[in-house]
XYZ file of C-alpha atoms in Angstrom:
361
model
C 4.101 -39.044 -2.908
C 7.580 -38.107 -1.749
C 8.618 -39.986 1.374
C 8.664 -37.767 4.452
C 11.996 -37.238 6.179
C 12.141 -39.669 9.130
C 13.401 -36.904 11.394
C 10.188 -34.965 10.755
C 8.021 -37.945 11.740
C 10.011 -38.463 14.894
C 10.093 -34.807 15.841
C 7.189 -32.697 14.498
C 8.745 -29.603 16.083
C 11.339 -29.667 13.297
C 8.670 -28.410 10.927
C 7.955 -25.542 13.283
C 11.635 -24.719 13.456
C 11.892 -24.821 9.680
C 8.967 -22.431 9.345
C 10.642 -20.019 11.743
C 13.587 -19.813 9.376
C 11.305 -18.351 6.706
C 9.110 -16.390 9.142
C 7.550 -15.901 11.579
C 5.176 -13.096 10.553
C 7.514 -11.992 7.798
C 8.879 -13.213 4.488
C 7.320 -15.998 2.481
C 5.235 -17.304 5.410
C 3.548 -13.950 5.894
C 3.020 -13.414 2.169
C 1.378 -16.835 1.941
C -0.760 -16.059 4.980
C -1.880 -12.855 3.325
C -2.811 -14.655 0.109
C -4.882 -17.291 1.907
C -6.659 -14.848 4.196
C -7.295 -12.381 1.364
C -9.116 -15.235 -0.397
C -11.097 -15.970 2.771
C -12.175 -12.329 3.086
C -13.117 -12.351 -0.603
C -15.345 -15.399 -0.009
C -16.884 -13.893 3.131
C -17.790 -10.681 1.308
C -19.232 -12.635 -1.622
C -21.260 -14.771 0.783
C -22.724 -11.577 2.253
C -23.294 -10.121 -1.230
C -21.210 -7.024 -0.448
C -17.940 -5.478 -1.580
C -15.363 -5.956 1.152
C -15.296 -2.289 2.187
C -19.052 -2.413 2.763
C -18.774 -5.666 4.727
C -16.297 -3.938 7.044
C -18.271 -0.688 7.280
C -21.456 -2.543 8.243
C -19.742 -4.851 10.724
C -20.330 -4.375 14.448
C -17.348 -2.766 16.229
C -16.995 -5.699 18.582
C -16.945 -8.197 15.734
C -14.319 -6.149 13.893
C -12.119 -6.059 16.984
C -12.449 -9.838 17.320
C -10.826 -10.188 13.866
C -7.617 -8.454 14.991
C -4.470 -9.925 16.539
C -3.245 -7.631 19.323
C -0.142 -9.654 20.152
C 2.946 -7.450 20.472
C 1.036 -4.169 20.038
C -0.915 -3.761 23.283
C 1.647 -1.236 24.533
C 0.316 1.017 21.761
C -3.205 -0.247 21.012
C -5.436 -2.312 23.295
C -8.682 -4.038 22.367
C -10.553 -1.435 24.392
C -8.884 1.437 22.532
C -9.596 -0.173 19.167
C -13.247 -0.603 20.091
C -13.478 3.022 21.242
C -11.951 4.304 17.974
C -14.445 2.281 15.942
C -17.343 3.432 18.082
C -16.353 7.087 17.618
C -16.197 6.382 13.885
C -19.922 5.667 13.919
C -20.615 9.386 14.129
C -21.133 10.767 10.625
C -20.474 7.379 9.032
C -23.555 7.455 6.813
C -22.602 10.864 5.397
C -19.019 9.771 4.735
C -20.217 6.667 2.915
C -22.439 8.826 0.713
C -19.460 11.110 0.074
C -17.338 8.154 -1.058
C -20.052 6.822 -3.353
C -20.514 10.229 -4.938
C -16.917 11.452 -5.237
C -14.559 8.565 -4.504
C -11.262 8.467 -2.621
C -8.430 10.804 -3.773
C -5.671 9.113 -5.762
C -2.226 10.080 -7.012
C -0.384 8.869 -10.078
C 3.048 7.257 -10.197
C 2.915 6.499 -13.915
C 4.378 9.757 -15.254
C 7.903 9.894 -13.897
C 9.686 6.564 -13.590
C 13.469 6.602 -13.683
C 14.717 6.036 -17.206
C 11.912 7.905 -18.947
C 13.119 10.437 -21.496
C 12.113 14.048 -21.036
C 9.820 13.703 -24.034
C 8.029 10.713 -22.537
C 7.812 12.391 -19.156
C 6.253 15.513 -20.681
C 3.774 13.509 -22.735
C 2.635 11.419 -19.770
C 2.449 14.419 -17.473
C 0.410 16.414 -19.995
C -1.989 13.506 -20.460
C -2.383 13.117 -16.695
C -3.161 16.814 -16.324
C -5.766 16.550 -19.081
C -7.320 13.612 -17.220
C -7.654 15.684 -14.064
C -4.758 14.406 -11.954
C -3.562 16.859 -9.303
C -1.122 14.671 -7.344
C 2.073 13.315 -8.902
C 4.962 11.157 -7.708
C 8.438 11.181 -9.227
C 11.147 8.575 -8.746
C 14.491 9.936 -7.513
C 17.812 8.767 -6.141
C 19.987 7.586 -9.017
C 21.683 10.868 -9.992
C 21.265 14.161 -8.172
C 21.652 16.473 -11.159
C 19.247 14.340 -13.175
C 16.768 14.458 -10.277
C 17.001 18.245 -10.104
C 16.388 18.571 -13.828
C 13.456 16.131 -13.859
C 11.828 17.559 -10.747
C 12.114 21.077 -12.148
C 10.545 19.927 -15.403
C 7.616 18.277 -13.593
C 7.067 21.108 -11.143
C 7.024 23.620 -13.986
C 4.471 21.512 -15.841
C 2.078 20.891 -12.947
C 2.471 24.306 -11.341
C 2.966 25.297 -7.708
C -0.552 24.474 -6.526
C -0.520 20.754 -7.338
C 0.983 18.102 -5.060
C 4.364 16.517 -5.784
C 5.837 13.520 -3.964
C 9.212 11.812 -4.361
C 10.178 8.142 -4.040
C 13.780 6.952 -3.570
C 12.985 3.214 -3.365
C 15.522 2.609 -0.546
C 18.458 4.158 -2.458
C 20.301 6.104 0.248
C 22.167 5.835 3.501
C 20.754 8.078 6.220
C 23.141 11.087 5.872
C 22.924 10.882 2.078
C 19.116 10.973 2.235
C 19.148 14.161 4.284
C 21.714 15.860 2.038
C 19.992 14.804 -1.188
C 16.562 15.967 -0.070
C 17.941 19.316 1.095
C 18.908 19.883 -2.537
C 15.462 18.830 -3.816
C 13.527 20.847 -1.242
C 13.074 23.771 -3.665
C 10.512 21.679 -5.562
C 8.273 21.507 -2.475
C 7.667 17.751 -2.228
C 5.009 16.653 0.246
C 7.066 13.589 1.121
C 10.111 11.489 0.353
C 9.172 7.824 0.178
C 11.461 5.001 1.308
C 14.575 7.182 1.632
C 16.624 4.345 3.157
C 16.412 0.668 4.145
C 12.814 -0.189 5.081
C 14.148 -2.074 8.110
C 15.979 0.958 9.526
C 13.414 2.418 11.903
C 15.847 4.721 13.705
C 17.331 5.784 10.379
C 13.892 6.845 9.199
C 13.417 8.697 12.476
C 16.678 10.604 11.943
C 15.713 11.531 8.395
C 12.217 12.502 9.497
C 13.532 14.855 12.187
C 16.072 16.429 9.826
C 13.493 17.150 7.120
C 10.906 18.800 9.351
C 12.428 22.298 8.907
C 12.235 21.784 5.131
C 8.547 20.933 5.289
C 9.130 17.468 3.828
C 7.520 14.397 5.363
C 8.771 10.820 5.304
C 6.545 8.105 3.830
C 7.208 4.392 4.164
C 5.552 1.045 4.769
C 5.193 -0.880 1.523
C 8.028 -3.196 2.628
C 7.027 -3.361 6.312
C 6.804 -6.983 7.412
C 4.020 -6.669 9.937
C 2.130 -4.568 12.481
C 5.081 -4.629 14.899
C 7.324 -2.717 12.486
C 4.560 -0.179 11.939
C 4.135 0.121 15.699
C 7.803 0.988 16.099
C 7.808 3.444 13.177
C 4.919 5.255 14.842
C 6.515 5.181 18.289
C 9.796 6.543 16.917
C 8.052 9.332 14.972
C 9.836 7.958 11.930
C 7.129 8.758 9.387
C 4.511 11.359 8.582
C 2.706 9.219 5.997
C 2.005 5.518 6.514
C 1.872 3.218 3.488
C 0.230 -0.153 3.997
C 0.488 -2.889 1.368
C -2.542 -5.177 1.150
C -0.484 -8.236 0.146
C 2.535 -7.842 2.435
C 0.665 -7.443 5.716
C -1.284 -10.423 7.054
C -4.404 -9.626 5.034
C -7.323 -7.487 6.192
C -6.910 -8.552 9.817
C -3.448 -7.067 10.234
C -4.156 -4.083 7.986
C -7.030 -3.071 10.261
C -4.767 -3.053 13.310
C -2.334 -0.772 11.475
C -5.135 1.578 10.392
C -6.241 1.837 14.020
C -2.708 2.511 15.279
C -2.295 5.216 12.634
C -5.535 6.797 13.804
C -4.321 6.849 17.394
C -1.061 8.562 16.339
C -2.918 10.898 13.941
C -0.799 9.771 10.980
C -2.474 9.728 7.550
C -2.551 6.416 5.698
C -1.605 6.659 1.999
C -1.447 3.058 0.755
C 1.053 1.567 -1.646
C -0.676 0.307 -4.785
C 1.793 -0.309 -7.590
C -0.590 -1.974 -10.026
C -0.594 -5.793 -10.463
C -3.805 -6.141 -8.446
C -2.711 -4.083 -5.450
C -4.995 -1.209 -6.453
C -7.939 -3.600 -6.615
C -7.365 -4.764 -3.053
C -6.251 -1.692 -1.170
C -9.116 0.494 -2.417
C -11.410 -1.442 -0.062
C -9.186 -0.789 2.953
C -8.772 2.922 2.349
C -12.474 3.518 1.727
C -13.216 1.689 4.983
C -10.542 3.754 6.746
C -12.202 7.017 5.756
C -15.751 5.924 6.530
C -15.145 4.104 9.830
C -11.734 5.046 11.246
C -9.955 8.241 10.175
C -13.006 10.263 9.074
C -10.562 12.595 7.311
C -9.134 13.197 3.833
C -6.532 15.734 4.954
C -3.149 14.837 3.412
C -4.595 11.454 2.432
C -4.467 9.785 -0.957
C -4.014 6.343 -2.454
C -1.455 5.432 -5.088
C -2.637 4.460 -8.563
C -0.572 2.771 -11.266
C -2.270 1.853 -14.528
C -0.701 -1.589 -14.811
C -2.168 -5.073 -15.420
C -5.723 -4.241 -14.373
C -6.927 -6.024 -17.501
C -6.275 -9.400 -15.845
C -8.885 -8.858 -13.111
C -12.621 -9.505 -13.304
C -13.395 -6.408 -11.283
C -10.755 -3.784 -12.117
C -10.620 -0.478 -10.281
C -12.668 2.442 -11.529
C -10.951 5.824 -11.500
C -13.018 8.973 -12.056
C -11.671 12.505 -11.737
C -8.451 11.145 -10.195
C -10.342 9.278 -7.479
C -11.023 5.630 -6.655
C -14.735 4.940 -6.954
C -15.832 2.418 -4.292
C -16.335 -1.051 -5.847
C -19.921 -2.252 -6.058
C -19.312 -5.917 -6.936
C -19.352 -8.397 -4.057
C -15.970 -9.569 -2.795
C -12.437 -8.239 -2.399
C -11.877 -7.578 -6.138
C -9.135 -10.235 -6.111
C -10.551 -12.627 -8.692
C -8.513 -12.914 -11.863
C -9.871 -13.759 -15.298
C -9.701 -17.475 -16.052
C -7.974 -16.798 -19.362
C -5.207 -14.824 -17.666
C -4.679 -17.537 -15.054
C -4.360 -20.213 -17.728
C -1.875 -18.185 -19.752
C 0.362 -17.530 -16.748
C 0.086 -20.900 -15.001
C 3.497 -22.492 -14.366
C 4.888 -24.349 -16.256
C 2.246 -25.127 -18.890
C 0.766 -21.692 -19.470
C 1.345 -19.963 -22.786
C 3.477 -17.225 -21.223
C 5.740 -19.712 -19.419
C 6.032 -22.017 -22.426
C 7.336 -19.144 -24.534
C 9.707 -17.989 -21.811
C 11.120 -21.461 -21.145
C 11.451 -22.144 -24.871
C 13.394 -18.908 -25.309
C 15.724 -19.866 -22.446
C 16.252 -23.290 -24.005
C 17.369 -21.662 -27.217
């Protein structure tokens, strides 16, 4: 065992100070917290023999509230308000659960229109998605305006005026540039522009949001939000019209629930980020719970779907008619296949051995 630094043994607070440099409630500390607590929720749901969404739906309102951390958000959401929202969500809950089991939660696809795709590839993927019943599409924008105009026109012409189109800039622009760029893409009637600027710029998002209202374009953000406090401020500043939680960036289910409840209070639809790699498997539980027990609405609500790396999970998502079907297996759908874990384990896994060997050459 490596010898501990003598300064740490003499002054334990040094460890706390060190942790603050990589946190608190953000960065690697928060991501690690999320991973550990996601595993705990997975075990709890398995112990109860229920999928996580069902564990949450069946849980007493008071017990749910006891799982939340209200520090730093009581100016927006108190324990009493959270309890009241959950109690109101009891009305019609049984019918909404039956609706989810029968029809699933609406999804949208991001897989058709990544930057760098040729027009031929874009058309092929879009045509296949339409054949599979998709009605909501997201296109990546922000690298080149004329290219964006051409690609958005191509997609809009293919999907028609009645289907939903969203745009995602992945933090490309400064605030004035975002407003100017989107004014030129407004003709394609996007429902939202996602991450138009730095995810940390709350007031910048608010400026963009206000400027785009006359164009009928909303602002969506949240996949890079560190914690509930950032979401609180985005809501207070009216900086978004669509809130995008990420099930691995926030502090697991506990913090996600507080954000869902704040969104309900501000009447802002939650449309989670789920860019494949297991995110779809996790966030489906949260959004199904949101509909059944919190929001009770599907208006302007949908969950992202990317068909990427689901084959590594024991309980991959099930998509039917462009909707997430609620998982039926017990747990949080986080468990990976043993074979996949072995192959990707650092540094002895097959994938890493090949990669390191290639670098050595």
